[in-house]
Coordinates of C-alpha atoms in Angstrom, one line a residue:
X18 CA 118.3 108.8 104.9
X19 CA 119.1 109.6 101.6
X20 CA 116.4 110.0 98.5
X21 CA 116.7 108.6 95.2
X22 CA 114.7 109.8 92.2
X23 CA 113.4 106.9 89.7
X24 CA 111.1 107.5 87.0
X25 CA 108.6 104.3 85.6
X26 CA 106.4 104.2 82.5
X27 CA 103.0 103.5 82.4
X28 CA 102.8 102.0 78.5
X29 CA 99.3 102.2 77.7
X30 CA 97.7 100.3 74.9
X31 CA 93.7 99.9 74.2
X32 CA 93.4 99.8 78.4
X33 CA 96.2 97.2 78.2
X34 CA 99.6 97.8 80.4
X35 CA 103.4 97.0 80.0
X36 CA 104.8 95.0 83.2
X37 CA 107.7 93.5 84.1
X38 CA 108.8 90.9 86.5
X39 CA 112.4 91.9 87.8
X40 CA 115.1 89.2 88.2
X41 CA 115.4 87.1 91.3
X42 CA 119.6 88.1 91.5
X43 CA 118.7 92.4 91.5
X44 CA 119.6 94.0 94.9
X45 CA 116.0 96.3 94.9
X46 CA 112.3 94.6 94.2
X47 CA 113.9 90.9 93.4
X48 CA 110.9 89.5 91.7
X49 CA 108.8 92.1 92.3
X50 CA 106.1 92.9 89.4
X51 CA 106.7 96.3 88.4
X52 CA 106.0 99.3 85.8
X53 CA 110.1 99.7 83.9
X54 CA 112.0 102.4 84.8
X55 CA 115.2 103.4 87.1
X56 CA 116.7 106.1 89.2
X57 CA 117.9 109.5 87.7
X58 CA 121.6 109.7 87.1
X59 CA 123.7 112.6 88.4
X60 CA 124.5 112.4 84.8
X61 CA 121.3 112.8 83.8
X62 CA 121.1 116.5 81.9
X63 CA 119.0 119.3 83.9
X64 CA 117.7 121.2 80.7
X65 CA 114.1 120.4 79.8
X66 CA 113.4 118.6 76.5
X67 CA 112.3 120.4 73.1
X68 CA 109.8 117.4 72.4
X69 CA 106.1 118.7 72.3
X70 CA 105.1 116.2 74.6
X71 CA 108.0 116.4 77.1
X72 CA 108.6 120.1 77.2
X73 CA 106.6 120.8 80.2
X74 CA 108.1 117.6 82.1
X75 CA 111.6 118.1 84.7
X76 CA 114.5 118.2 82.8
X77 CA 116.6 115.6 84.9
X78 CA 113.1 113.1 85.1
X79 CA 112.4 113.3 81.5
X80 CA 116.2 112.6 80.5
X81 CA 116.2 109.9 83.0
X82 CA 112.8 108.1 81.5
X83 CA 114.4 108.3 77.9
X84 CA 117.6 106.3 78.9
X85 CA 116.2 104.1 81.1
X86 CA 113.0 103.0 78.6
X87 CA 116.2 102.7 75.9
X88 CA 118.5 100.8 78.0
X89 CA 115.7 98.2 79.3
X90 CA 113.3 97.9 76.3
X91 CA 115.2 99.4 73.3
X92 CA 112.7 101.9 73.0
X93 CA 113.5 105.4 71.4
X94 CA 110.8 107.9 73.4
X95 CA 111.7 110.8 70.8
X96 CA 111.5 109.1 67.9
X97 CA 108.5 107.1 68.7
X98 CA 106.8 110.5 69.5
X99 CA 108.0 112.2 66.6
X100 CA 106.4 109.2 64.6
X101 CA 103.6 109.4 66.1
X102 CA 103.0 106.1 67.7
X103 CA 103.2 107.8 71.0
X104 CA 100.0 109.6 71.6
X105 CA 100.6 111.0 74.8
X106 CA 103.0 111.8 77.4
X107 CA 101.6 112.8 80.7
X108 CA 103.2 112.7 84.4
X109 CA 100.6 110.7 86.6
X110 CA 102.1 110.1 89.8
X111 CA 104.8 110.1 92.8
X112 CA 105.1 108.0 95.8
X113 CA 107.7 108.2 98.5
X114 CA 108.9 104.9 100.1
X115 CA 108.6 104.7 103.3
X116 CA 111.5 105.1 106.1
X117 CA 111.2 101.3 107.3
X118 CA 113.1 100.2 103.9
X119 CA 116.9 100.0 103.9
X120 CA 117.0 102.5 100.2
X121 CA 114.2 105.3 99.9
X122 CA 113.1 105.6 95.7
X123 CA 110.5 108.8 95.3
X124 CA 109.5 107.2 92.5
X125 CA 107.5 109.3 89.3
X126 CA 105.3 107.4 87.6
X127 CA 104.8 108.8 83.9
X128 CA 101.7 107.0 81.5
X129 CA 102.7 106.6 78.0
X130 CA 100.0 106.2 75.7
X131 CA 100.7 104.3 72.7
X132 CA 99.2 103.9 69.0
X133 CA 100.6 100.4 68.5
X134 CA 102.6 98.0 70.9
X135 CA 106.3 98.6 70.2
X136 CA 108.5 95.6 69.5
X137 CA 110.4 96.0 73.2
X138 CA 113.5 94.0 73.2
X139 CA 113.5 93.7 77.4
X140 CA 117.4 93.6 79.1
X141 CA 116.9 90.0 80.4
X142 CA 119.5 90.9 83.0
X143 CA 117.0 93.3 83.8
X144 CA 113.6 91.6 83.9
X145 CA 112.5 87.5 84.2
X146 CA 109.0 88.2 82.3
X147 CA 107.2 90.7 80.8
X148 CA 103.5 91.0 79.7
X149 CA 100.4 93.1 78.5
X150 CA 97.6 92.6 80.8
X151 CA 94.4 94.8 81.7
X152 CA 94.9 96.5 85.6
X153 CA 92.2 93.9 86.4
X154 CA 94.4 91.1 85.0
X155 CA 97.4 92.3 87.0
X156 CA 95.5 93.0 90.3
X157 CA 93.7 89.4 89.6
X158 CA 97.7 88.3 90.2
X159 CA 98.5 89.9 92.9
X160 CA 95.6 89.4 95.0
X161 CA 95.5 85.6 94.3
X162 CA 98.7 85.4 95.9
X163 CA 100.9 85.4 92.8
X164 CA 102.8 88.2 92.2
X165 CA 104.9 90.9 94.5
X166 CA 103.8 94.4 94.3
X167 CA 105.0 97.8 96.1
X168 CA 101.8 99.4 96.6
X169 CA 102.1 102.6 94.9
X170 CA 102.1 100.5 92.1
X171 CA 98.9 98.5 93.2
X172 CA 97.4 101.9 93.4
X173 CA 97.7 102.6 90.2
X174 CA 96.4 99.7 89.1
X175 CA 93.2 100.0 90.9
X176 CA 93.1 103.6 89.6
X177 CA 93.1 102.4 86.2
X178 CA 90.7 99.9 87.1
X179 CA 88.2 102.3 88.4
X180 CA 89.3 104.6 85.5
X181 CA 91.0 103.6 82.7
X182 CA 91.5 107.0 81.3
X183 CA 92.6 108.9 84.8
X184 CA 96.0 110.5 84.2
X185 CA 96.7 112.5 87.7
X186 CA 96.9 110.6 90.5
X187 CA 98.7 112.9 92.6
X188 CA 101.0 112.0 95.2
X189 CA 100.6 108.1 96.4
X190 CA 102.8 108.3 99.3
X191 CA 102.3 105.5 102.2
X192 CA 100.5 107.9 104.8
X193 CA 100.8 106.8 108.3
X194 CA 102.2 108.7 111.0
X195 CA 105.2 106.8 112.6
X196 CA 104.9 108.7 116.2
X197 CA 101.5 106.9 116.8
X198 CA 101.7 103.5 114.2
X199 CA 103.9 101.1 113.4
X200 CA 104.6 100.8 109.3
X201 CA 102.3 98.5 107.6
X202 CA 103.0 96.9 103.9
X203 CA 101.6 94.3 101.6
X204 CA 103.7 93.3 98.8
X205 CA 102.2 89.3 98.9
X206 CA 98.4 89.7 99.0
X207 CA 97.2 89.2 102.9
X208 CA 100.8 88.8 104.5
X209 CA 101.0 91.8 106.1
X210 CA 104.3 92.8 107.4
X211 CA 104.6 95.1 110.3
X212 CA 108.0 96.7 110.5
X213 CA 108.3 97.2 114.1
X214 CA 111.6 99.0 115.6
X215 CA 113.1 96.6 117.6
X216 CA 116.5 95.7 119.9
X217 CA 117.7 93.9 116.6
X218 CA 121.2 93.6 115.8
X219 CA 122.8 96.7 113.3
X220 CA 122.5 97.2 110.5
X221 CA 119.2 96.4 110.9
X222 CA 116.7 98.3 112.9
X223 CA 113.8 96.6 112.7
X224 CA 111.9 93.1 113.0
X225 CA 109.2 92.3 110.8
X226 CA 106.2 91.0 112.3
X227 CA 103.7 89.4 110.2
X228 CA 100.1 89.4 110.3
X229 CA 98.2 86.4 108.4
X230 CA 95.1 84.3 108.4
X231 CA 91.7 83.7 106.4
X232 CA 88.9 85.3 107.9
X233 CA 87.5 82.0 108.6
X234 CA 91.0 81.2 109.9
X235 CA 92.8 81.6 113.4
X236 CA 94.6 85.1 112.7
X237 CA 98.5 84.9 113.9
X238 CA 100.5 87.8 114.4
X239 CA 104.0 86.8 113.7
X240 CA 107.1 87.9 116.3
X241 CA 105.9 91.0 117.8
X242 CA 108.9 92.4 119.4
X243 CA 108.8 96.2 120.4
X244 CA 111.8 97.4 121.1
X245 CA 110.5 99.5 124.3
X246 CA 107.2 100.2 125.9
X247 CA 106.3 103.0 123.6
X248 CA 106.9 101.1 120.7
X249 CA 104.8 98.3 122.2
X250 CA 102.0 101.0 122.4
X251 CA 102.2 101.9 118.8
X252 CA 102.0 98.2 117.9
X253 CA 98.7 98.4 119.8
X254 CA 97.5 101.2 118.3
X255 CA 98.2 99.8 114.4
X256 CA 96.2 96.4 116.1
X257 CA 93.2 98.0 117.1
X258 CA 91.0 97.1 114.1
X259 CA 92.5 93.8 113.5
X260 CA 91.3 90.3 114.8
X261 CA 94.6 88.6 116.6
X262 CA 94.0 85.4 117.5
X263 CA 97.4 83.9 118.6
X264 CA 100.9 84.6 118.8
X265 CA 103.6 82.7 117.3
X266 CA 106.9 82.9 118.0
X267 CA 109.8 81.8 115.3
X268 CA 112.4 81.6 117.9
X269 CA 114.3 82.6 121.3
X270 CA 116.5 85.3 120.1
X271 CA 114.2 88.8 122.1
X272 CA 114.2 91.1 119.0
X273 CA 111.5 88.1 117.6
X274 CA 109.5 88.2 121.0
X275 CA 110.3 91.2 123.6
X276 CA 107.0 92.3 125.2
X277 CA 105.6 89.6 123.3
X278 CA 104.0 88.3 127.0
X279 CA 102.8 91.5 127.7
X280 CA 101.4 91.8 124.1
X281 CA 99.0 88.6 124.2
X282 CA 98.3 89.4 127.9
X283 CA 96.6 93.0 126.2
X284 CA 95.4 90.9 123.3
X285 CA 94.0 88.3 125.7
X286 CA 95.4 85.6 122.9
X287 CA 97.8 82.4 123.4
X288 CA 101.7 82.1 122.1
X289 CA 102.7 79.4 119.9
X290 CA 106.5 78.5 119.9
X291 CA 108.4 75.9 119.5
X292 CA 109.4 73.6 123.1
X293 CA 113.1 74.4 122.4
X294 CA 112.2 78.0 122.1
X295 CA 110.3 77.8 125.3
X296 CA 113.7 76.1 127.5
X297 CA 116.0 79.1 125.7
X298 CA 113.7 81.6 126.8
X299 CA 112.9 80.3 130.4
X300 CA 116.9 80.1 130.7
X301 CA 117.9 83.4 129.8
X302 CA 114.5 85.0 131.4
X303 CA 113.5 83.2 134.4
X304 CA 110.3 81.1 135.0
X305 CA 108.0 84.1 135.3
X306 CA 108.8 85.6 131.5
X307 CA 105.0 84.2 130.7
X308 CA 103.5 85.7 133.6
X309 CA 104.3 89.2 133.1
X310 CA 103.1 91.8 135.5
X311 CA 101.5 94.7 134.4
X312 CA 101.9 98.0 136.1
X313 CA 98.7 98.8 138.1
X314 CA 97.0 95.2 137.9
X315 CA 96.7 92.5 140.3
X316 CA 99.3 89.8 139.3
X317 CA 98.3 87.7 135.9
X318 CA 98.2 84.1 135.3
X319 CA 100.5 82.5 133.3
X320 CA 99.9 83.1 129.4
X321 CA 98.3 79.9 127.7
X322 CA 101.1 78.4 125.2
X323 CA 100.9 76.5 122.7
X324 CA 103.7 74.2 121.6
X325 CA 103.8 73.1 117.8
X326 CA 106.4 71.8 115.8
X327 CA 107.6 70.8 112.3
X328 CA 104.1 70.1 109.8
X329 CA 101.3 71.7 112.4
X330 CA 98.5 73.4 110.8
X331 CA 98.6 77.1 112.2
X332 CA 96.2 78.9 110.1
X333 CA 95.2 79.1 106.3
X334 CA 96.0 81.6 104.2
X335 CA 93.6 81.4 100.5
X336 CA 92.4 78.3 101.5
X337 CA 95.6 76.5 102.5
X338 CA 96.8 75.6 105.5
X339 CA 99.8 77.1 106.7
X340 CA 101.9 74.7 108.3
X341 CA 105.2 74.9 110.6
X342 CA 108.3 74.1 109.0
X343 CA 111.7 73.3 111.5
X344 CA 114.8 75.3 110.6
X345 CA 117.6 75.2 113.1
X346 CA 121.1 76.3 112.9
X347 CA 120.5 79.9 113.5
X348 CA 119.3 78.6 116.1
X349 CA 118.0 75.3 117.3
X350 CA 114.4 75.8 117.9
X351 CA 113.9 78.1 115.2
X352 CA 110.8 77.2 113.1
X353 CA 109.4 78.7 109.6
X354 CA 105.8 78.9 108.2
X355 CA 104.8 78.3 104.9
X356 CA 101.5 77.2 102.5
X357 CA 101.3 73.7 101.2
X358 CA 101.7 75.5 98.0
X359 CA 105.4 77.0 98.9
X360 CA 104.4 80.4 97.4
X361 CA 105.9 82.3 100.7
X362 CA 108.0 80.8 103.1
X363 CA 108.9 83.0 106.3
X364 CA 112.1 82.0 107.1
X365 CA 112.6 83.9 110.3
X366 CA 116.9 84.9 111.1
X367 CA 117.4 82.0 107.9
X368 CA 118.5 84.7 106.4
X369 CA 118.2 88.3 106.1
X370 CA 117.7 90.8 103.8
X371 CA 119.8 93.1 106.0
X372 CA 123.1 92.3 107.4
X373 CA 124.2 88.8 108.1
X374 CA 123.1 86.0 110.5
X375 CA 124.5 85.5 113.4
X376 CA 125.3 81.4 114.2
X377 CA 126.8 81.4 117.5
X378 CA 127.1 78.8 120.7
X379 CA 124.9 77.5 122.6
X380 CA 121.9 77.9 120.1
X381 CA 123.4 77.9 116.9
X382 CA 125.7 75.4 114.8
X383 CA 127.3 75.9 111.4
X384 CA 126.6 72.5 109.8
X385 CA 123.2 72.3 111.2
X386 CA 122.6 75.7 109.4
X387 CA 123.7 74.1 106.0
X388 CA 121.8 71.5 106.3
X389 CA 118.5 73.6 106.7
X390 CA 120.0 75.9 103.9
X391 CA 120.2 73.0 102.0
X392 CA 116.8 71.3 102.8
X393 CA 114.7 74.9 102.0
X394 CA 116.5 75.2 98.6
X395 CA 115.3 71.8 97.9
X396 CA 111.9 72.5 98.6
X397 CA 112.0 75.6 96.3
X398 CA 110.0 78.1 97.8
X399 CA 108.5 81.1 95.5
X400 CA 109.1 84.0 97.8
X401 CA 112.0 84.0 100.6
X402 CA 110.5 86.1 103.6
X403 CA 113.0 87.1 105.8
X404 CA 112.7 88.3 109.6
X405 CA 115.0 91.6 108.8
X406 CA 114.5 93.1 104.8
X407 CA 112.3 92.6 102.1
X408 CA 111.0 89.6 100.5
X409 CA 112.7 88.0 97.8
X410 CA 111.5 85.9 94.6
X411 CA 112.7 82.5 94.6
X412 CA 115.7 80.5 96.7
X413 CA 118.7 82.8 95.1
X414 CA 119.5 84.6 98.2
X415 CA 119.8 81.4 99.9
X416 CA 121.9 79.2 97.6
X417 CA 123.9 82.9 97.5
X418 CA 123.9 82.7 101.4
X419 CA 125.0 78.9 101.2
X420 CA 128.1 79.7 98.5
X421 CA 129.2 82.4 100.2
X422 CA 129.4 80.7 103.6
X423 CA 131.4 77.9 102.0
X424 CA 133.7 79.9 100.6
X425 CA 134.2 81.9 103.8
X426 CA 134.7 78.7 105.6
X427 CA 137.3 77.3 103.3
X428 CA 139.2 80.7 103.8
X429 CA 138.5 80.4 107.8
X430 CA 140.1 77.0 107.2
X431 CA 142.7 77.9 105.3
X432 CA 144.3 81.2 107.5
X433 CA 144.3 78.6 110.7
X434 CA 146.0 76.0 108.9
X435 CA 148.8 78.5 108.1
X436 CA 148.8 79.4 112.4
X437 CA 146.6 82.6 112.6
X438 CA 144.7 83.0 115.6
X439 CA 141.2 83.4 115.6
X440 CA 141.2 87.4 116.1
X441 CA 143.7 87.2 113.3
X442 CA 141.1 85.2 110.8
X443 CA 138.9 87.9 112.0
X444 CA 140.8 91.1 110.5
X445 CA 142.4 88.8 107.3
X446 CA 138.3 88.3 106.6
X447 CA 136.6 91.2 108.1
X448 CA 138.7 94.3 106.6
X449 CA 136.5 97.4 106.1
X450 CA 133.4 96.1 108.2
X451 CA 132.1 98.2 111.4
X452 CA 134.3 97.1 114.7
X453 CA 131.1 97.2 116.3
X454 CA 129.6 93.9 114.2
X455 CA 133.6 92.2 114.9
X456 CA 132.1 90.1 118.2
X457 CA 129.0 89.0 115.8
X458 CA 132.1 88.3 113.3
X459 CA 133.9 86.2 115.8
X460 CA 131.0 84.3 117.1
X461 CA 130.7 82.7 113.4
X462 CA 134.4 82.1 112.8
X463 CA 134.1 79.9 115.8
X464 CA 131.2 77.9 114.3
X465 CA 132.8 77.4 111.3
X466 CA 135.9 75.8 113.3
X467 CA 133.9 73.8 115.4
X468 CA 132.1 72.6 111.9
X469 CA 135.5 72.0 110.6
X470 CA 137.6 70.4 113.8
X471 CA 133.7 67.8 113.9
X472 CA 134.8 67.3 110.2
X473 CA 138.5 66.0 111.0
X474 CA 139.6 69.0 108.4
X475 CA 141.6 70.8 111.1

């Protein structure tokens, strides 16, 4: 996988920080609170600068921080040191993004100290907010549950909380290694996702499971699905020091619950799912899928379930309950979890942050799926959590997901109108995408002309 370089500025100011809050609409971090910055250019020039305080800094890096701190904030780096309003100029760390995510930044992070607090003029196409808070302040944020960090940038926060003055915080990288574990991240204080490999559908490679609870609260673990029984073993492995207390399933599709069974048989903990969810997987599985065997034991009893459904209380999460939320149409038993306060919402295959969701017979229907679209966009969730990507700030991805599927349904309806055949829809509206996604392709077309033929428009 390919490595972009980024640079970020640490603007210092009487132990007071610059950050930014990117817009909901950006492709990378929607939402996310972060230092500003960007990735170096090709075009970005390889000769080191003559600046005193940038001499000793990589050419390509150092030309890279100067346009992206002018393009975002307005803010000329060489003439604010040659005026002498910046103090200092001082690399302070790196930190490689993990493989789990779909773009990998090695991000440089370079503190700024400053004389005076410049008059930024922020790119609002760029960033939602900005602010000058203390580390303490913008830790306070994150860990009440109200912010989005990456963690590099969390560490340096608590760095500068420990030590306001510290400058080199060497290399931040996520260590963990990927042979033994399975990737964790925090970027909502205490949901942790687990990015498990899994039998998902391309381009994604990967379910996230989700670990939450209060300590005083059930602790769920959130569509384990290991793609194999080594990856099921590494699951175990990342588990060991954590308290699980149930399972929950979102829904029937098996890259949200393979080896699930065999998981809470090891975990000696119950599986919540939905009733729906139970039928689909008893019909494609057989009767015995909760009473797994295990190589080497006698045979087990069947796995205590749990059936819940739309408003039960599954756990708390900083004091609130977390309650189930139904959201069919991917499929029909899926369900959701969210706070009372609607900070996070885990959508499950709602939507994705990789690829595009599948709405095919018997489980799925189109105007079902609009209709949940619909009802979550109402309810105006903070974050959009998604089964396959990042999260996201706010419900743009889904009123994006909801335009965009209107406007390929009007097209769908308008090629069979003229007398093109369904494989024909398929290439008109599918040009340039991977044959190997065209049955996933088809699968929706159909759903939108079963939506359409229900609605007397064909």
């Amino acid at each position: 996988m390919k490595i972009i370089d980024s640079v970020a500025a640490v603007f210092c100011h009487e132990h007071h920080l610059f950050a930014v809050r990117r817009q909901a609409h950006l492709d990378a971090f929607p939402g996310y609170d972060s230092f500003p910055g960007g990735k170096v250019d090709r075009t970005d020039p390889e000769e080191p600068r003559t600046e005193p305080m940038l001499q000793g800094l990589d050419g390509k890096q150092a030309h890279a921080l100067i346009r992206e701190m002018q393009e975002e904030l307005q803010f000329d780096l060489p003439t604010e040191i040659a005026s002498g309003r910046v103090t200092h100029v001082v690399p302070m760390a790196k930190a490689l993004a993990p493989a789990l995510v779909p773009v990998r930044f090695r991000l440089h992070f370079f503190r700024i100290n400053l004389q005076e607090r410049p008059p930024f003029v922020p790119d609002s196409g760029e960033f939602a907010e900005t602010f000058w808070k203390t580390p303490q302040e913008l830790l306070n944020q994150f860990r009440s549950g109200n912010s989005m960090m990456v963690p590099p940038m969390r560490w340096v926060l608590e760095a500068l909380e420990r030590t306001p003055d510290a400058e080199d915080l060497g290399d931040l990288s996520p260590q963990y290694d990927e042979e033994l574990h399975v990737p964790k991240l925090e970027t909502i204080s205490e949901v942790r996702m687990l990015a498990v490999p899994s039998n998902t559908v391309p381009p994604a490679t990967r379910t996230n499971a989700f670990l939450l609870g209060d300590e005083d609260a059930p602790r769920v673990l959130l569509d384990p699905s290991p793609a194999s029984s080594e990856v099921l073993e590494k699951l175990l492995r990342t588990l060991e020091n954590e308290r699980v207390d149930r399972i929950f399933l979102t829904h029937h599709h098996p890259d949200h619950h393979e080896f699930a069974p065999e998981l809470a048989l090891r975990l000696q903990v119950p599986i919540s799912l939905s009733a729906q969810t139970h039928r689909f997987i008893l019909e494609k599985h057989g009767p015995d899928y909760f009473s797994p065997e295990v190589p080497g034991s006698p045979p087990q009893p069947c796995i205590p379930l749990e059936f819940v459904e739309e408003g039960d209380i599954l756990t708390r999460w900083k004091g609130e309950p977390v309650r189930v939320h139904a959201v069919p149409g991917h499929d029909a038993g899926q369900l959701a979890l969210a706070p009372d306060s609607l900070r996070w919402f885990i959508v499950g295959d709602l939507i994705q942050g990789i690829g595009t969701v599948v709405i095919g017979e018997p489980e799925g229907d189109m105007a079902t799926y609009f209709q949940t679209l619909e009802k979550v966009i109402a309810l105006a969730p903070e974050v959009i959590i998604p089964s396959h990507g990042m999260p996201m700030r706010s419900t743009f991805r889904l009123q994006a997901t909801l335009q965009h599927r209107r406007e390929r349904e009007e097209a769908i309806c308008e090629l069979t109108r003229s007398g093109k055949s369904e494989e024909e829809v398929l290439h008109v509206l599918y040009q340039g995408v991977d044959s190997r996604l065209f049955p996933f392709a088809l699968k929706n077309i159909r759903s939108h002309l079963k939506k359409l033929r229900a609605e007397g428009r064909l």
